CSV table of C-alpha atoms in Angstrom, one decimal:
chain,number,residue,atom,x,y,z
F,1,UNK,CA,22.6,-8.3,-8.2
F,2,UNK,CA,23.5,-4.9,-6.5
F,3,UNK,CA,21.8,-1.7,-7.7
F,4,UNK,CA,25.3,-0.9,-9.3
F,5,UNK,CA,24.3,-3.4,-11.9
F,6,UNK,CA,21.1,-1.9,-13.0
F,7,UNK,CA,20.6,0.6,-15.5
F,8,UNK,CA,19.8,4.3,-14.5
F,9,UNK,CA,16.5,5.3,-14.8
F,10,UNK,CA,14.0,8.2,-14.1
F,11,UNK,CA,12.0,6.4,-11.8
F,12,UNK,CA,12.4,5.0,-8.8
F,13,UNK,CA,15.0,2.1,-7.8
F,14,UNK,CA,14.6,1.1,-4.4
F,15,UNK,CA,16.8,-2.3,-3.3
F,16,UNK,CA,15.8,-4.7,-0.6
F,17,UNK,CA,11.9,-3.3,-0.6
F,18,UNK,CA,9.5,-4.6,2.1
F,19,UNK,CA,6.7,-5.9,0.0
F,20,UNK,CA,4.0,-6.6,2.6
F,21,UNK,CA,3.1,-2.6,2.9
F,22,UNK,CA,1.5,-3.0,-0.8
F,23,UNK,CA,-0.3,-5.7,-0.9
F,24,UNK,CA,-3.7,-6.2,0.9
F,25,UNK,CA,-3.0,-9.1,2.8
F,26,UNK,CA,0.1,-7.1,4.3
F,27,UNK,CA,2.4,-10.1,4.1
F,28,UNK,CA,4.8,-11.3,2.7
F,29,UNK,CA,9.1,-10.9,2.1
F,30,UNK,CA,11.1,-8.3,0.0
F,31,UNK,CA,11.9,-8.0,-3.2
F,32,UNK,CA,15.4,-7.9,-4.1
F,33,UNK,CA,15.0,-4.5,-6.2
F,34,UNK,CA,11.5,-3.0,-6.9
F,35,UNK,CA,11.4,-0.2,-9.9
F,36,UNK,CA,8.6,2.1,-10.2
F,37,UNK,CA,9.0,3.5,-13.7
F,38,UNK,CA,8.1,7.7,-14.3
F,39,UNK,CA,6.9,6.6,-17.5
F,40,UNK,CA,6.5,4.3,-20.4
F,41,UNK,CA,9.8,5.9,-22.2
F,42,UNK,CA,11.5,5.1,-18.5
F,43,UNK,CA,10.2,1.6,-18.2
F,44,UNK,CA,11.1,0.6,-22.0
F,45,UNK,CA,14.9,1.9,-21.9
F,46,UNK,CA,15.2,0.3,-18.5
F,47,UNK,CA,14.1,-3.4,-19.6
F,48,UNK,CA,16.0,-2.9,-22.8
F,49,UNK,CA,19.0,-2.3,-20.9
F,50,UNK,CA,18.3,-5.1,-17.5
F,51,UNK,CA,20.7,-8.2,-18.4
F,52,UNK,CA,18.2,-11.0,-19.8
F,53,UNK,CA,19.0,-13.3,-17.1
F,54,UNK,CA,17.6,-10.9,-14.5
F,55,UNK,CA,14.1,-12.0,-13.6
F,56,UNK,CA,11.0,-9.4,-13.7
F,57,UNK,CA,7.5,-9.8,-11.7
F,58,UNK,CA,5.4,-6.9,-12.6
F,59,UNK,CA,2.8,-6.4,-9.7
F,60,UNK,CA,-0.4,-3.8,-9.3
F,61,UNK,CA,-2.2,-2.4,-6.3
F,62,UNK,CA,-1.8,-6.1,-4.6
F,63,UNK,CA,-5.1,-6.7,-4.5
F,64,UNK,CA,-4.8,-10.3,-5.5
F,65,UNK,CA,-1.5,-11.1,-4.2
F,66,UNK,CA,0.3,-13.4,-2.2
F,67,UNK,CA,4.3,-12.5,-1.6
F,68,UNK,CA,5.9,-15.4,0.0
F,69,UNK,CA,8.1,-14.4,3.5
F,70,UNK,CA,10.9,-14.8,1.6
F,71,UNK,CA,10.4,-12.2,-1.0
F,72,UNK,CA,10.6,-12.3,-4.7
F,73,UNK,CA,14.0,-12.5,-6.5
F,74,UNK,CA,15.4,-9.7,-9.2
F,75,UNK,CA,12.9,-7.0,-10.2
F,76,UNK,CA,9.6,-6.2,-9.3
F,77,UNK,CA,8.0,-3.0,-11.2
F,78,UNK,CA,5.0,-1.4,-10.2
F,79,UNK,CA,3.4,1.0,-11.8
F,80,UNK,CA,2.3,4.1,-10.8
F,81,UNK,CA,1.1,7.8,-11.9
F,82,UNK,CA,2.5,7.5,-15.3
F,83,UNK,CA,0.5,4.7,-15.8
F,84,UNK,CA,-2.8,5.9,-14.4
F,85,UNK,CA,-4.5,8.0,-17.2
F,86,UNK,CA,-8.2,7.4,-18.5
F,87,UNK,CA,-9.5,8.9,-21.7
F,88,UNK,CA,-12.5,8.7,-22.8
F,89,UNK,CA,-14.4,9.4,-26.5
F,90,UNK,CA,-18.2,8.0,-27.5
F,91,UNK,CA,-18.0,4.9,-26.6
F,92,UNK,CA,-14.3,3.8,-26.3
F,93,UNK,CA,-12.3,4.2,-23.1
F,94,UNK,CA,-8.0,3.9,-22.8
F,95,UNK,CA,-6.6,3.6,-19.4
F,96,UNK,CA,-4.0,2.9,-18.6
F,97,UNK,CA,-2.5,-0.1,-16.4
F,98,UNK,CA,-2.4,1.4,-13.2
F,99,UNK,CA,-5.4,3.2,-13.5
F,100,UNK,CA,-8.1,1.8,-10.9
F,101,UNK,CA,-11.2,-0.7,-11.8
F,102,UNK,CA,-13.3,1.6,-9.6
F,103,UNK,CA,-12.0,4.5,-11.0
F,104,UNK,CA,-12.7,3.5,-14.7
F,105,UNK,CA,-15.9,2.3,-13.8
F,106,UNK,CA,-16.8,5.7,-12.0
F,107,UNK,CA,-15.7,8.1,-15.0
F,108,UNK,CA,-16.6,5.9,-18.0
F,109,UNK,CA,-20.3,6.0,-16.2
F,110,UNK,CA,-20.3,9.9,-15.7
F,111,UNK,CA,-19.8,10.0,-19.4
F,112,UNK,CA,-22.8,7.0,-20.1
F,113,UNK,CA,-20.2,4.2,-20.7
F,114,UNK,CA,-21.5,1.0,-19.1
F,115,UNK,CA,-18.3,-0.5,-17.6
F,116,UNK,CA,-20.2,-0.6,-14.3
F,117,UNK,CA,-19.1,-4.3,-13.3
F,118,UNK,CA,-15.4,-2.7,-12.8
F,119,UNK,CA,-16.6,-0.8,-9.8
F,120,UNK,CA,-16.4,-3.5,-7.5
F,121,UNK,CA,-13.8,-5.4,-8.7
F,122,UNK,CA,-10.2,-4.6,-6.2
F,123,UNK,CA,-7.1,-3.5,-8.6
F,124,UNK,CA,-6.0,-1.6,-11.1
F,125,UNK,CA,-6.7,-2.6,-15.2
F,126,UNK,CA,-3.5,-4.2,-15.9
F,127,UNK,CA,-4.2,-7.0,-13.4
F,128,UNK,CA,-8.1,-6.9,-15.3
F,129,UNK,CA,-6.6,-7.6,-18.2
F,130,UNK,CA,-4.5,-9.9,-17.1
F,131,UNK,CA,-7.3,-11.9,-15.0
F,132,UNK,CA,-9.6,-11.6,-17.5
F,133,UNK,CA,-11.8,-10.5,-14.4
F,134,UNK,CA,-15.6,-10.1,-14.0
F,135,UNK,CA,-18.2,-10.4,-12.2
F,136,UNK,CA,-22.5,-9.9,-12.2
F,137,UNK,CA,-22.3,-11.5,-16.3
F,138,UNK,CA,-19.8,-9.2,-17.6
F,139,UNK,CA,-15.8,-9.7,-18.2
F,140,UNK,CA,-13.2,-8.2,-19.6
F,141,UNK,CA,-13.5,-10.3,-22.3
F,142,UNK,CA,-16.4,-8.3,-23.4
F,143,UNK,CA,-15.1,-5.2,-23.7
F,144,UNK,CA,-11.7,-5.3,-24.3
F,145,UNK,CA,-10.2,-4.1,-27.7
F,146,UNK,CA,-7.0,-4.0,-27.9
F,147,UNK,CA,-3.7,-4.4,-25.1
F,148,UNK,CA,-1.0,-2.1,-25.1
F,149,UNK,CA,2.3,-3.9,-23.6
F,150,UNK,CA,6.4,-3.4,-23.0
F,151,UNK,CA,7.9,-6.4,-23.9
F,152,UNK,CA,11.0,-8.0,-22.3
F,153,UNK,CA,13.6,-6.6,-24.7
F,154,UNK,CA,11.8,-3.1,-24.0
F,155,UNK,CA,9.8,-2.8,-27.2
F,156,UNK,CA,6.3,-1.6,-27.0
F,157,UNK,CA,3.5,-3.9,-29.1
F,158,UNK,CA,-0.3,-3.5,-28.8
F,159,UNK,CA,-2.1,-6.7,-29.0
F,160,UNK,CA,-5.6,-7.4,-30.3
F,161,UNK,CA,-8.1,-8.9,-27.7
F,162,UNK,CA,-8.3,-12.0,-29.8
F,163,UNK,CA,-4.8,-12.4,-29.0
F,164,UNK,CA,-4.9,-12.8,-25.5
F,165,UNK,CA,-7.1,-16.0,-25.5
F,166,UNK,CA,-9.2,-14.6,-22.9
F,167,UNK,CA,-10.6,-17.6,-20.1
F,168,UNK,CA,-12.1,-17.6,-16.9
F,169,UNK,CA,-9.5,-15.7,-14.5
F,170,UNK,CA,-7.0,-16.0,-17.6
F,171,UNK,CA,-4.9,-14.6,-20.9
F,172,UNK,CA,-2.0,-15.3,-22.4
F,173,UNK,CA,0.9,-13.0,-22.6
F,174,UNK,CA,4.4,-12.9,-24.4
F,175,UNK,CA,6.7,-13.9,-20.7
F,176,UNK,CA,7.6,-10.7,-19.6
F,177,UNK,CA,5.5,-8.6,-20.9
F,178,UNK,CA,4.2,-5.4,-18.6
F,179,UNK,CA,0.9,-4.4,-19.8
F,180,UNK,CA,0.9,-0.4,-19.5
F,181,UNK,CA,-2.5,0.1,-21.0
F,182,UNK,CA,-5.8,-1.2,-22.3
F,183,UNK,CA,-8.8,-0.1,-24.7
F,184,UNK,CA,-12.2,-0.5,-23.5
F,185,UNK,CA,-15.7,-0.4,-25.8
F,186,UNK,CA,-19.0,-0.4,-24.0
F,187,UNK,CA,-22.7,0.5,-24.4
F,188,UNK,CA,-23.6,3.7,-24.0
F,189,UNK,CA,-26.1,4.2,-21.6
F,190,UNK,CA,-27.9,7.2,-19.5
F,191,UNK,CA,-25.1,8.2,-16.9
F,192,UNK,CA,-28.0,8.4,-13.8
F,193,UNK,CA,-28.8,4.5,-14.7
F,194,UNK,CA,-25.4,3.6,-14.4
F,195,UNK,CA,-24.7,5.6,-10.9
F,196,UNK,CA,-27.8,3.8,-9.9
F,197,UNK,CA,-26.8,0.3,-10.6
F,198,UNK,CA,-23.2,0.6,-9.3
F,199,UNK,CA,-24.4,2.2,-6.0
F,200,UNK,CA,-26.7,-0.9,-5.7
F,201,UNK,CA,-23.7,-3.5,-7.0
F,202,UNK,CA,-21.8,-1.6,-3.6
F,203,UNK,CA,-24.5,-2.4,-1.5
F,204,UNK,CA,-24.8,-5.9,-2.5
F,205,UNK,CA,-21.1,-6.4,-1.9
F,206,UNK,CA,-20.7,-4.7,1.3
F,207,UNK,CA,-23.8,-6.9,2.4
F,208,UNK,CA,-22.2,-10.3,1.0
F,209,UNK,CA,-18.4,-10.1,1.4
F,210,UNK,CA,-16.1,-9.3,4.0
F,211,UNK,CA,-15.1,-5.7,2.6
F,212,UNK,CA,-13.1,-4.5,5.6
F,213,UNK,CA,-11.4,-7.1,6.3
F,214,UNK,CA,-7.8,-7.8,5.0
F,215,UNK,CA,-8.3,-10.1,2.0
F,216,UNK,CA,-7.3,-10.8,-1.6
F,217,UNK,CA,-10.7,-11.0,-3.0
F,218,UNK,CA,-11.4,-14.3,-4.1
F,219,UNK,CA,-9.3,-16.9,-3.0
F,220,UNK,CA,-9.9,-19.6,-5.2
F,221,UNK,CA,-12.1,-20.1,-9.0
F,222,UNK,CA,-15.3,-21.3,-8.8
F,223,UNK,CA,-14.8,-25.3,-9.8
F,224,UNK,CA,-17.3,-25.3,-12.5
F,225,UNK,CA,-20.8,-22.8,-13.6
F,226,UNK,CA,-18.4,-20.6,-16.4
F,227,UNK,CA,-17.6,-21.7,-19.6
F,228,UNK,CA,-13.9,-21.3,-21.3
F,229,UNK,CA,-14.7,-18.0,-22.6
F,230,UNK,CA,-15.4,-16.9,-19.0
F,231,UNK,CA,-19.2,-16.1,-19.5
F,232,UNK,CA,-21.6,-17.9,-16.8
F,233,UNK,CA,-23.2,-21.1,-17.7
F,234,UNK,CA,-26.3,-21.8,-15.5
F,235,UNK,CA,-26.3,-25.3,-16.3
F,236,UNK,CA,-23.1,-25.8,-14.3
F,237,UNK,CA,-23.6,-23.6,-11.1
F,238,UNK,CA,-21.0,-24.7,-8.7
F,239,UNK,CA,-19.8,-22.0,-6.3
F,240,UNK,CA,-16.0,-22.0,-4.3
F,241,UNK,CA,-17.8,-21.1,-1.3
F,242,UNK,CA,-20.7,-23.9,-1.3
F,243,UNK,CA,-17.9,-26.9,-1.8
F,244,UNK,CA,-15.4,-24.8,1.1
F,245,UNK,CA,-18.8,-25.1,2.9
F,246,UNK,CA,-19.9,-28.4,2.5
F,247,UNK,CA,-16.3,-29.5,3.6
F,248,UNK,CA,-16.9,-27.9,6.7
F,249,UNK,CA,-14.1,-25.3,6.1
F,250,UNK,CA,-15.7,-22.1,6.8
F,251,UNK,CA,-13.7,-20.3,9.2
F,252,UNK,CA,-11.0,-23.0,9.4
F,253,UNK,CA,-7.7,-21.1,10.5
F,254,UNK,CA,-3.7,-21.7,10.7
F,255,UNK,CA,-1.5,-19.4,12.8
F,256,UNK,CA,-3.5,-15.5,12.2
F,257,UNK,CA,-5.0,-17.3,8.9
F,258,UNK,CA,-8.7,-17.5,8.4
F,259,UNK,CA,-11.8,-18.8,5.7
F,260,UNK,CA,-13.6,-15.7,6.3
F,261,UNK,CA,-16.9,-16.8,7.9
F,262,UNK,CA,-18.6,-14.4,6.2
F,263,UNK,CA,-17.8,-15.2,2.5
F,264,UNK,CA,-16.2,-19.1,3.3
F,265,UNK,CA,-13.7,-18.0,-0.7
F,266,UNK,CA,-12.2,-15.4,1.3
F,267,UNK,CA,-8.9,-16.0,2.9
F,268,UNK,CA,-8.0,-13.3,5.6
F,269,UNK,CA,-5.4,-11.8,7.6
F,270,UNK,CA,-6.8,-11.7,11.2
F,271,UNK,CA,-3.8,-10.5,12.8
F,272,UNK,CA,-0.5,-11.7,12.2
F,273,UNK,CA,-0.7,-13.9,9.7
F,274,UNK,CA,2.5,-15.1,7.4
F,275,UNK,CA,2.1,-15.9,3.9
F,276,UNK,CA,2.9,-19.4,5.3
F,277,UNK,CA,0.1,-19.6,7.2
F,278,UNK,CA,-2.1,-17.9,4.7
F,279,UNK,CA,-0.8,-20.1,1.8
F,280,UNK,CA,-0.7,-23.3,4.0
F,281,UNK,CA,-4.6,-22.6,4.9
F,282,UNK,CA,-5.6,-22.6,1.1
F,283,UNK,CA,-3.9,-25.7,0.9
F,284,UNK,CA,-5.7,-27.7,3.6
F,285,UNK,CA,-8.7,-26.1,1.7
F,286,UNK,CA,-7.9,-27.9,-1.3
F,287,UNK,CA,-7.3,-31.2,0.2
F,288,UNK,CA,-10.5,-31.1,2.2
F,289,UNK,CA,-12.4,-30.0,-0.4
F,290,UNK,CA,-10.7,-32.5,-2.6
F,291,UNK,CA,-11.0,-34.7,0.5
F,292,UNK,CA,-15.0,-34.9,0.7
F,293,UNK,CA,-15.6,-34.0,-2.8
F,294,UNK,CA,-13.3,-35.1,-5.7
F,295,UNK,CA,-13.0,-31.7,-6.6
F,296,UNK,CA,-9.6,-29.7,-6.9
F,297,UNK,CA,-10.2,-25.9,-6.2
F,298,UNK,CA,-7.6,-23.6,-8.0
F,299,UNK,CA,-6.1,-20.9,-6.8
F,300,UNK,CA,-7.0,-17.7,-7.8
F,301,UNK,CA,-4.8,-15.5,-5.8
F,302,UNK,CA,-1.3,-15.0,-7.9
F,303,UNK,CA,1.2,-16.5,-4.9
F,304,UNK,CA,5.0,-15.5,-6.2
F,305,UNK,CA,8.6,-15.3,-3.9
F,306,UNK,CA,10.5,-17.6,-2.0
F,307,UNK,CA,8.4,-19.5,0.5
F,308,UNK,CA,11.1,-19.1,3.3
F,309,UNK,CA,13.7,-16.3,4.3
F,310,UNK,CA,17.1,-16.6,2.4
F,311,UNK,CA,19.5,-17.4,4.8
């Protein structure tokens, strides 16, 4: 595939792109062609016209992201400042895909819209969505309405919550679909309250989890402790971190790869690191843990691309 074969767009079409620079573990191969759509006209004419056989990987803010060394084949699209918008009206928030957690959370709660569990959350709401992601009791799952999403052929569809059969770290999407924007409904709540809880959420995290480090947030789901609708279930408490723990894995490394030993779920980049080694570190994770424990950890970092340079 040469950029000759691609359809003209508005956008951006930028062959042989270094992926490493955007995602957070700074690793990782390039992608054959990465498109970054002006706008949801842009990104539906362009799909509509890319040859079926041409695969797509839609990617955020890499927050949660793996690229393999050897990049990812046919498009990648990320989504940028057409995608970014929030709105917001009583209760109800739209934002769209590329629009920040933090950023939702911070602007819903200036207007008394209690979607403070998004502040600390890395990424944008399309991977949310997607992830189904949560944290402190609350998920997506809770408040999202409805899904607005480009399909494959290029047609646009909004899809109820319902739809998405919403799990821990889950959904289900139509394959190729590239979620563009979400509606949110939350309690309404005095904006000061809010401020106050989200500035103490920060402090908490800051305090527990290796925030300046160069991670993907969690690295793998918690074995057990959530139910399938992704809402916490006391009666099964069982942490990643306590079985990486008890396996004697915090702080294990491989090449510049580390188990964080201040959060033992986060896998870091401590210089130097491949996606091999980062990859190949979660794996001896899981076959410890497995090892000592009978328990199979799953990843919860996306990992996509080739796991070796083409030749």
């Amino acid at each position: 595939m040469t950029m000759n074969d691609l359809p003209s767009v508005r956008g951006t079409l930028t062959e042989n792109r270094d992926l490493s620079s955007l995602t957070w573990m700074r690793v990782g191969g390039p992608a054959d062609v990465l498109f970054q759509p002006a706008d949801e006209d842009d990104l539906c004419e362009f799909l509509a016209a890319l040859p079926p056989s041409v695969p797509v990987f839609t990617m955020g803010v890499g927050s949660n992201l793996i690229v393999r060394d050897g990049g990812v084949r046919g498009v990648v699209i990320r989504l940028g400042r057409g995608f970014n918008g929030i709105e917001i009206e009583g209760d109800t928030v739209r934002a769209g895909a590329a629009a920040l957690d933090a950023h939702v959370a911070r602007k819903a709660a200036a207007e008394g819209v209690n979607l403070t569990f998004l502040r600390t959350i890395p990424g944008s709401i399309g991977g949310a969505v997607r992830m189904n992601a949560g944290c402190y009791g609350d998920y997506m799952a809770d408040v999202l309405q409805d899904v607005r999403v480009v399909l494959r052929d290029g047609t646009v569809e909004t899809l109820p919550a319902a739809q998405l059969q919403l799990a821990y770290r889950s959904s289900v999407l139509p394959d190729g679909a590239v979620i563009v924007g979400a509606t949110l409904k939350a309690p309404v709540e005095e904006a000061q309250v809010l401020e106050d809880r989200m500035a103490a959420q920060l402090a908490k995290r800051d305090e527990t989890q290796p925030t300046k480090d160069r991670t993907a947030g969690s690295t793998f789901r918690n074995p057990a402790g959530f139910s399938s609708t992704g809402k916490a279930d006391d009666t099964m408490d069982l942490k990643a971190w306590k079985v990486i723990d008890d396996a004697g894995m915090r702080g294990a490394t491989r090449g510049g790869a580390i188990m964080n030993t201040m959060h033992s779920n986060f896998l870091t980049n401590a210089g130097g690191a491949t996606a091999a080694d980062l990859e190949g570190l979660g794996e001896d994770v899981r076959k410890k843990v497995y090892d000592t424990s009978g328990i199979t950890l799953e990843w919860e970092i996306m990992r996509v691309g080739e796991p070796t340079p083409m030749e």
